[in-house]
Amino acid sequence: MNERTAILIGCGTMGKRHRSRFEENGVRFTETLDMDAAEILKQEKWTRPDFAVVASPASTHYEYARFFLERRIPVLVEKPLAVSADQARELVKLAQENETLLFVAQSECYNPIFLNFRKHLLVDLKKAASGPAPLKVKLEFRREHGYSPRCRDVDVALDLLVHDVSLFLNLFDARDVVMVDDGRGCACGDRIRMSLKVVSGEFAGVEAEFMADRDSEHDARTISAEFGRNGDDPGFDYSVSLVHYTSSGDVAHIPDSLDNEHRFFLKLLAGACGEWGNRALLNAANAVILATGEASAIKG
């Protein structure tokens, strides 16, 4: 296999992680740019790479992703894809028109814990949906941690909420989902709540509540499922934590999440799994659209 080359934009925590993992997969970074990235890119003196990694502050994701897509250079961009619904839609359209890979790095979607939860939840949902009564299922997504100076260029919706909306869209088709409450009425600084509902399709009736807090006394990343009684079937519930904790209570990084994400991206770059890649992009764009309070998702 020929060596792949890449440009990295952003040398913060996620930029360093992406570089390290890609280098382990044989990728060579020809440029590593940070605060001076915009000026250097404009000079067009850099060597064209096989792909670009954008891990700069969230407010600049749209600008850099558009720059590379316009030049038909595949892009892996950290979440969120953009900071507005219009920007997200524009980038999806540009990627499709230029037939250029646009991939949003949301490693939680590739977290082995979530993937296992997803497998079992969908089995339980299919069983419940086959019962005589309408589906009565409630999901709760909670994501909270203490104050951090990172990612302060965007609000809590685009910093934290977008993670769980993306997980939800990995469970259900965006075409079947409507917003019940955009949470803006109860948003308070670093806290927000939102509600979505599946109104059509196989799992019509599933409701989901989201709570995100980035100035909390607790650290939690959980998904809970509550199944109401359906005909003769008893109700039941369960919950899963998406993170492991050390003995001191600190969050233990799950390397498999990023590894799985990178392997999938490299497969897409090689031309495999195209339909899955398109769905992943639409999910990431729709996560931005819904998290920013818009009810009109990209149907795809």
Coordinates of N, CA and C in Angstrom, one line a residue, residues 61-251:
H61 N -14.2 25.3 12.0 CA -14.3 24.0 11.2 C -14.9 24.3 9.8
Y62 N -15.9 25.1 9.8 CA -16.6 25.3 8.5 C -15.6 25.9 7.5
E63 N -14.9 26.9 7.9 CA -13.9 27.6 7.0 C -12.9 26.7 6.4
Y64 N -12.3 25.8 7.3 CA -11.2 24.9 6.8 C -11.8 23.8 6.0
A65 N -12.9 23.2 6.4 CA -13.6 22.1 5.7 C -13.9 22.6 4.3
R66 N -14.5 23.8 4.2 CA -14.9 24.3 2.9 C -13.7 24.5 2.0
F67 N -12.6 25.0 2.6 CA -11.4 25.3 1.8 C -10.9 24.0 1.1
F68 N -10.8 22.9 1.9 CA -10.3 21.7 1.3 C -11.3 21.0 0.4
L69 N -12.6 21.1 0.7 CA -13.6 20.5 -0.2 C -13.6 21.2 -1.6
E70 N -13.5 22.5 -1.6 CA -13.4 23.3 -2.8 C -12.3 22.8 -3.7
R71 N -11.2 22.3 -3.1 CA -10.1 21.8 -3.8 C -10.1 20.3 -4.0
R72 N -11.3 19.7 -3.7 CA -11.5 18.2 -3.8 C -10.5 17.4 -3.0
I73 N -10.2 17.9 -1.8 CA -9.3 17.2 -0.9 C -10.1 16.6 0.2
P74 N -10.2 15.3 0.4 CA -11.0 14.7 1.5 C -10.6 15.3 2.8
V75 N -11.6 15.4 3.7 CA -11.5 16.0 5.0 C -12.0 15.2 6.1
L76 N -11.3 15.0 7.2 CA -11.8 14.6 8.5 C -11.8 15.8 9.4
V77 N -13.0 16.2 9.8 CA -13.1 17.4 10.7 C -13.7 17.0 12.0
E78 N -13.1 17.5 13.1 CA -13.6 17.2 14.4 C -15.1 17.8 14.5
K79 N -15.8 17.2 15.5 CA -17.1 17.7 15.7 C -17.0 19.0 16.4
P80 N -18.0 19.9 16.3 CA -19.1 19.8 15.4 C -18.7 20.1 13.9
L81 N -19.5 19.6 13.0 CA -19.1 19.9 11.6 C -19.1 21.4 11.3
A82 N -20.0 22.1 11.9 CA -20.2 23.6 11.7 C -20.9 24.2 12.9
V83 N -21.1 25.5 12.9 CA -21.7 26.1 14.1 C -23.1 26.6 13.7
S84 N -23.6 26.3 12.5 CA -25.0 26.7 12.2 C -25.5 25.6 11.2
A85 N -26.9 25.6 11.2 CA -27.5 24.6 10.3 C -27.2 24.9 8.8
D86 N -27.2 26.2 8.5 CA -26.9 26.6 7.1 C -25.5 26.2 6.7
Q87 N -24.5 26.4 7.6 CA -23.1 25.9 7.3 C -23.1 24.4 7.1
A88 N -23.7 23.7 8.0 CA -23.7 22.2 7.9 C -24.3 21.8 6.5
R89 N -25.4 22.4 6.2 CA -26.1 22.0 4.9 C -25.2 22.3 3.7
E90 N -24.5 23.5 3.8 CA -23.6 23.9 2.7 C -22.5 22.9 2.5
L91 N -21.9 22.5 3.6 CA -20.7 21.6 3.5 C -21.2 20.2 2.9
V92 N -22.3 19.7 3.4 CA -22.8 18.5 2.8 C -23.0 18.6 1.3
K93 N -23.7 19.7 0.9 CA -23.9 19.9 -0.5 C -22.6 20.0 -1.3
L94 N -21.6 20.7 -0.8 CA -20.3 20.9 -1.5 C -19.6 19.5 -1.6
A95 N -19.6 18.7 -0.5 CA -19.0 17.4 -0.6 C -19.6 16.5 -1.6
Q96 N -21.0 16.6 -1.7 CA -21.7 15.8 -2.7 C -21.4 16.2 -4.1
E97 N -21.5 17.6 -4.3 CA -21.3 18.1 -5.7 C -19.9 17.8 -6.2
N98 N -18.9 17.9 -5.3 CA -17.5 17.7 -5.7 C -17.1 16.2 -5.5
E99 N -18.0 15.4 -5.1 CA -17.7 14.0 -4.9 C -16.4 13.8 -4.1
T100 N -16.4 14.5 -3.0 CA -15.2 14.5 -2.1 C -15.6 14.1 -0.7
L101 N -14.8 13.2 -0.1 CA -15.2 12.6 1.2 C -15.1 13.7 2.3
L102 N -16.2 13.8 3.0 CA -16.2 14.7 4.2 C -16.7 13.8 5.4
F103 N -15.8 13.7 6.4 CA -16.1 12.8 7.5 C -15.9 13.6 8.8
V104 N -16.9 13.4 9.7 CA -16.9 14.2 10.9 C -16.5 13.2 12.0
A105 N -15.4 13.6 12.8 CA -14.9 12.8 13.8 C -15.7 12.9 15.1
Q106 N -16.6 11.9 15.3 CA -17.4 11.8 16.5 C -17.1 10.4 17.1
S107 N -16.0 10.3 17.8 CA -15.5 9.0 18.2 C -16.5 8.2 19.1
E108 N -17.3 9.0 19.7 CA -18.3 8.3 20.6 C -19.2 7.3 19.8
C109 N -19.4 7.6 18.5 CA -20.3 6.8 17.7 C -19.6 5.4 17.4
Y110 N -18.2 5.4 17.7 CA -17.5 4.1 17.4 C -17.0 3.5 18.7
N111 N -17.5 4.0 19.8 CA -17.2 3.6 21.1 C -17.7 2.1 21.3
P112 N -16.9 1.1 21.6 CA -17.3 -0.2 21.7 C -18.5 -0.4 22.7
I113 N -18.5 0.4 23.8 CA -19.6 0.4 24.7 C -20.9 0.8 24.1
F114 N -20.9 1.9 23.3 CA -22.1 2.3 22.6 C -22.5 1.3 21.6
L115 N -21.6 0.8 20.8 CA -21.9 -0.2 19.8 C -22.6 -1.4 20.4
N116 N -22.1 -1.9 21.5 CA -22.7 -3.0 22.2 C -24.1 -2.7 22.7
F117 N -24.3 -1.5 23.3 CA -25.6 -1.0 23.8 C -26.5 -0.9 22.6
R118 N -26.1 -0.4 21.5 CA -26.9 -0.2 20.3 C -27.4 -1.6 19.8
K119 N -26.6 -2.5 19.8 CA -27.0 -3.9 19.3 C -28.1 -4.4 20.2
H120 N -27.9 -4.4 21.5 CA -28.9 -5.0 22.4 C -30.2 -4.1 22.4
L121 N -30.1 -2.8 22.4 CA -31.2 -1.9 22.4 C -32.1 -2.2 21.2
L122 N -31.5 -2.3 20.0 CA -32.3 -2.5 18.8 C -33.0 -3.9 18.8
V123 N -32.4 -4.9 19.4 CA -33.1 -6.2 19.6 C -34.3 -6.0 20.5
D124 N -34.1 -5.3 21.6 CA -35.3 -5.1 22.5 C -36.3 -4.2 21.9
L125 N -35.9 -3.2 21.1 CA -36.9 -2.4 20.5 C -37.7 -3.2 19.4
K126 N -37.1 -4.0 18.7 CA -37.8 -4.8 17.7 C -38.8 -5.7 18.4
K127 N -38.4 -6.3 19.5 CA -39.3 -7.2 20.2 C -40.5 -6.4 20.7
A128 N -40.2 -5.2 21.3 CA -41.3 -4.4 21.9 C -42.2 -3.9 20.8
A129 N -41.7 -3.5 19.6 CA -42.5 -3.0 18.5 C -43.4 -4.1 17.9
S130 N -43.1 -5.3 18.1 CA -43.9 -6.4 17.6 C -45.1 -6.7 18.5
G131 N -45.2 -6.1 19.7 CA -46.3 -6.3 20.6 C -47.6 -5.7 20.1
P132 N -48.7 -6.0 20.8 CA -50.0 -5.5 20.4 C -50.2 -4.0 20.6
A133 N -49.5 -3.5 21.6 CA -49.8 -2.1 22.0 C -48.7 -1.1 21.3
P134 N -49.1 0.2 21.2 CA -48.1 1.1 20.6 C -46.8 1.1 21.4
L135 N -45.7 1.3 20.8 CA -44.4 1.3 21.4 C -44.3 2.5 22.4
K136 N -43.9 2.1 23.6 CA -43.8 3.1 24.7 C -42.4 3.0 25.3
V137 N -41.4 3.7 24.7 CA -40.0 3.6 25.2 C -39.5 5.1 25.3
K138 N -38.8 5.3 26.4 CA -38.2 6.6 26.7 C -36.7 6.4 26.9
L139 N -35.9 7.2 26.2 CA -34.4 7.2 26.3 C -34.0 8.5 27.0
E140 N -33.0 8.4 27.8 CA -32.4 9.6 28.4 C -30.9 9.6 28.2
F141 N -30.5 10.7 27.6 CA -29.0 10.9 27.4 C -28.5 12.0 28.3
R142 N -27.6 11.7 29.1 CA -27.0 12.6 30.1 C -25.5 12.7 29.8
R143 N -25.1 14.0 29.7 CA -23.6 14.2 29.5 C -23.2 15.5 30.3
E144 N -22.4 15.3 31.3 CA -22.0 16.4 32.2 C -20.6 16.2 32.7
H145 N -19.9 17.3 32.8 CA -18.6 17.3 33.4 C -18.3 18.7 34.0
G146 N -17.2 18.8 34.8 CA -16.9 20.1 35.4 C -16.4 21.1 34.4
Y147 N -16.2 22.3 34.8 CA -15.8 23.4 33.9 C -14.5 23.1 33.3
S148 N -14.3 23.4 32.0 CA -13.1 23.3 31.3 C -12.9 24.5 30.3
P149 N -11.7 25.0 30.2 CA -11.5 26.1 29.3 C -11.6 25.7 27.8
R150 N -11.6 24.4 27.5 CA -11.6 23.9 26.1 C -13.0 24.1 25.5
C151 N -13.0 24.4 24.2 CA -14.3 24.4 23.4 C -15.2 25.6 23.9
R152 N -14.6 26.7 24.4 CA -15.5 27.7 24.9 C -15.9 28.7 23.7
D153 N -15.5 28.4 22.5 CA -15.9 29.2 21.4 C -17.2 28.9 20.8
V154 N -17.8 27.8 21.4 CA -19.2 27.4 21.0 C -20.0 27.2 22.3
D155 N -21.3 27.2 22.1 CA -22.2 27.0 23.3 C -22.2 25.5 23.6
V156 N -22.9 25.2 24.8 CA -23.0 23.8 25.2 C -23.7 22.9 24.3
A157 N -24.6 23.4 23.5 CA -25.3 22.6 22.5 C -24.3 22.0 21.5
L158 N -23.4 22.8 21.0 CA -22.5 22.4 20.0 C -21.2 21.7 20.6
D159 N -21.0 21.9 21.8 CA -19.9 21.3 22.5 C -20.3 19.9 23.0
L160 N -21.4 19.8 23.7 CA -21.7 18.5 24.3 C -23.0 17.9 23.7
L161 N -24.1 18.6 23.6 CA -25.3 18.1 23.2 C -25.2 17.4 21.8
V162 N -24.4 17.9 20.9 CA -24.3 17.4 19.6 C -23.8 15.9 19.6
H163 N -23.0 15.6 20.6 CA -22.5 14.2 20.8 C -23.7 13.2 20.9
D164 N -24.6 13.5 21.8 CA -25.7 12.6 22.1 C -26.8 12.6 21.0
V165 N -27.0 13.7 20.4 CA -27.9 13.8 19.2 C -27.4 12.9 18.1
S166 N -26.1 12.9 17.9 CA -25.5 12.1 16.9 C -25.6 10.6 17.2
L167 N -25.5 10.2 18.5 CA -25.7 8.8 18.9 C -27.1 8.4 18.7
F168 N -28.1 9.3 19.0 CA -29.5 9.1 18.8 C -29.8 8.8 17.3
L169 N -29.1 9.6 16.4 CA -29.3 9.4 15.0 C -28.6 8.2 14.4
N170 N -27.7 7.6 15.2 CA -27.1 6.3 14.9 C -28.1 5.2 15.3
L171 N -29.1 5.5 16.0 CA -30.1 4.5 16.4 C -31.3 4.6 15.5
F172 N -31.7 5.8 15.1 CA -32.9 6.0 14.4 C -32.7 6.9 13.2
D173 N -33.6 6.7 12.2 CA -33.5 7.5 11.0 C -34.0 8.9 11.2
A174 N -33.2 9.9 10.8 CA -33.5 11.3 11.0 C -34.8 11.6 10.3
R175 N -35.2 10.9 9.2 CA -36.4 11.1 8.5 C -37.7 10.8 9.4
D176 N -37.5 10.0 10.4 CA -38.6 9.6 11.3 C -38.6 10.5 12.6
V177 N -37.7 11.4 12.7 CA -37.6 12.1 14.0 C -38.1 13.6 13.9
V178 N -38.8 14.0 15.0 CA -39.2 15.4 15.1 C -38.7 15.9 16.4
M179 N -38.6 17.2 16.5 CA -38.2 17.9 17.7 C -39.4 18.2 18.5
V180 N -39.4 17.8 19.8 CA -40.5 18.1 20.7 C -40.3 19.4 21.5
D181 N -39.0 19.5 21.9 CA -38.6 20.7 22.7 C -37.2 21.0 22.4
D182 N -36.9 22.2 21.8 CA -35.5 22.5 21.5 C -34.6 22.9 22.6
G183 N -35.2 23.0 23.8 CA -34.5 23.3 25.0 C -34.0 24.7 25.2
R184 N -34.3 25.6 24.3 CA -33.9 26.9 24.4 C -34.5 27.6 25.6
G185 N -35.8 27.2 25.9 CA -36.5 27.8 27.0 C -35.9 27.6 28.3
C186 N -35.2 26.4 28.4 CA -34.6 26.1 29.7 C -33.0 26.1 29.7
A187 N -32.5 26.6 28.6 CA -31.0 26.6 28.5 C -30.5 27.7 29.5
C188 N -29.4 27.4 30.1 CA -28.9 28.3 31.1 C -27.4 28.2 31.1
G189 N -26.8 29.1 30.3 CA -25.3 29.2 30.3 C -24.7 27.9 29.7
D190 N -24.2 27.1 30.6 CA -23.5 25.9 30.3 C -24.4 24.6 30.4
R191 N -25.7 24.8 30.5 CA -26.7 23.7 30.6 C -27.8 23.8 29.6
I192 N -28.2 22.6 29.1 CA -29.3 22.6 28.2 C -30.1 21.3 28.2
R193 N -31.3 21.3 27.9 CA -32.2 20.1 27.8 C -32.9 20.2 26.4
M194 N -33.1 19.0 25.9 CA -33.8 19.0 24.6 C -34.6 17.6 24.5
S195 N -35.7 17.6 23.7 CA -36.4 16.4 23.5 C -36.7 16.1 22.1
L196 N -36.5 14.9 21.7 CA -36.8 14.4 20.3 C -37.8 13.2 20.4
K197 N -38.5 13.0 19.3 CA -39.4 11.8 19.3 C -39.4 11.2 17.9
V198 N -39.4 9.9 17.9 CA -39.6 9.1 16.6 C -41.1 9.0 16.3
V199 N -41.5 9.6 15.2 CA -43.0 9.6 14.9 C -43.4 8.8 13.8
S200 N -42.5 8.1 13.1 CA -42.8 7.2 12.0 C -41.8 6.1 11.9
G201 N -42.1 5.2 11.0 CA -41.1 4.0 10.9 C -41.4 3.0 11.9
E202 N -40.5 2.0 11.9 CA -40.6 0.8 12.8 C -40.6 1.1 14.3
F203 N -39.9 2.2 14.7 CA -39.8 2.5 16.1 C -40.6 3.8 16.5
A204 N -41.7 4.1 15.8 CA -42.5 5.2 16.1 C -43.0 5.1 17.5
G205 N -42.9 6.2 18.3 CA -43.3 6.2 19.7 C -42.1 6.3 20.6
V206 N -40.9 6.1 20.2 CA -39.7 6.3 21.0 C -39.5 7.8 21.3
E207 N -39.4 8.1 22.6 CA -39.1 9.5 23.0 C -37.7 9.5 23.6
A208 N -37.0 10.7 23.4 CA -35.7 10.8 24.0 C -35.5 12.2 24.6
E209 N -35.0 12.2 25.8 CA -34.6 13.5 26.5 C -33.1 13.6 26.6
F210 N -32.6 14.8 26.4 CA -31.2 15.0 26.4 C -30.9 16.1 27.5
M211 N -29.8 15.8 28.2 CA -29.4 16.8 29.2 C -27.9 17.0 29.1
A212 N -27.4 18.2 28.9 CA -26.0 18.4 28.8 C -25.6 19.5 29.8
D213 N -24.5 19.4 30.5 CA -24.0 20.4 31.4 C -22.5 20.3 31.5
R214 N -21.9 21.5 31.1 CA -20.4 21.5 31.1 C -19.9 22.4 32.3
D215 N -20.7 22.5 33.3 CA -20.2 23.2 34.5 C -20.9 22.5 35.7
S216 N -20.7 21.2 35.8 CA -21.4 20.3 36.7 C -20.4 19.8 37.8
E217 N -20.9 19.4 39.0 CA -20.1 18.9 40.0 C -19.9 17.4 39.8
H218 N -20.5 16.8 38.7 CA -20.5 15.4 38.4 C -19.9 15.2 37.1
D219 N -19.4 14.0 36.8 CA -19.0 13.6 35.5 C -19.8 12.4 35.1
A220 N -20.6 12.5 34.0 CA -21.5 11.4 33.6 C -21.7 11.5 32.1
R221 N -21.7 10.3 31.5 CA -22.0 10.1 30.1 C -22.8 8.8 30.0
T222 N -24.1 9.0 30.1 CA -25.0 7.8 30.2 C -26.1 7.8 29.3
I223 N -26.6 6.6 28.9 CA -27.8 6.5 28.2 C -28.7 5.5 28.9
S224 N -29.9 5.9 29.2 CA -30.9 5.1 29.9 C -32.0 4.7 29.0
A225 N -32.5 3.5 29.1 CA -33.7 3.1 28.3 C -34.8 2.6 29.3
E226 N -36.0 3.1 29.1 CA -37.1 2.7 29.9 C -38.2 2.2 29.0
F227 N -38.5 0.9 29.1 CA -39.6 0.3 28.3 C -40.8 0.2 29.1
G228 N -41.9 0.8 28.7 CA -43.2 0.7 29.3 C -43.8 -0.6 29.0
R229 N -44.8 -1.0 29.8 CA -45.5 -2.3 29.6 C -46.2 -2.2 28.2
N230 N -46.0 -3.3 27.4 CA -46.6 -3.5 26.1 C -47.4 -4.8 26.0
G231 N -48.7 -4.6 26.1 CA -49.6 -5.8 26.1 C -49.3 -6.7 27.4
D232 N -48.9 -7.9 27.2 CA -48.6 -8.8 28.3 C -47.1 -8.8 28.7
D233 N -46.3 -8.1 27.9 CA -44.9 -8.0 28.2 C -44.7 -7.0 29.3
P234 N -43.9 -7.4 30.3 CA -43.6 -6.5 31.4 C -42.7 -5.3 31.0
G235 N -42.8 -4.2 31.7 CA -41.9 -3.1 31.4 C -40.5 -3.4 32.1
F236 N -39.5 -2.7 31.6 CA -38.1 -2.9 32.2 C -37.3 -1.7 31.8
D237 N -36.2 -1.6 32.4 CA -35.3 -0.5 32.1 C -33.8 -0.9 32.4
Y238 N -32.9 -0.1 31.7 CA -31.5 -0.4 32.0 C -30.7 0.9 31.6
S239 N -29.5 1.0 32.0 CA -28.7 2.2 31.8 C -27.2 1.7 31.5
V240 N -26.5 2.5 30.7 CA -25.1 2.2 30.4 C -24.3 3.5 30.5
S241 N -23.1 3.4 31.0 CA -22.1 4.5 31.1 C -21.2 4.3 29.9
L242 N -21.0 5.4 29.1 CA -20.2 5.3 27.9 C -18.7 5.5 28.2
V243 N -18.4 5.7 29.5 CA -16.9 5.8 29.9 C -16.6 4.9 31.0
H244 N -15.3 4.6 31.1 CA -14.8 3.9 32.3 C -14.1 4.9 33.2
Y245 N -14.0 4.6 34.5 CA -13.4 5.5 35.4 C -12.2 4.8 36.1
T246 N -11.2 5.6 36.4 CA -10.0 5.1 37.2 C -10.4 5.0 38.6
S247 N -9.6 4.4 39.4 CA -9.8 4.3 40.9 C -9.9 5.6 41.6
S248 N -9.3 6.6 40.9 CA -9.4 8.0 41.5 C -10.6 8.8 41.0
G249 N -11.4 8.1 40.2 CA -12.6 8.8 39.7 C -12.4 9.6 38.4
D250 N -11.2 9.6 37.8 CA -11.0 10.2 36.6 C -11.5 9.4 35.4
V251 N -11.8 10.1 34.3 CA -12.3 9.4 33.1 C -11.1 8.7 32.4

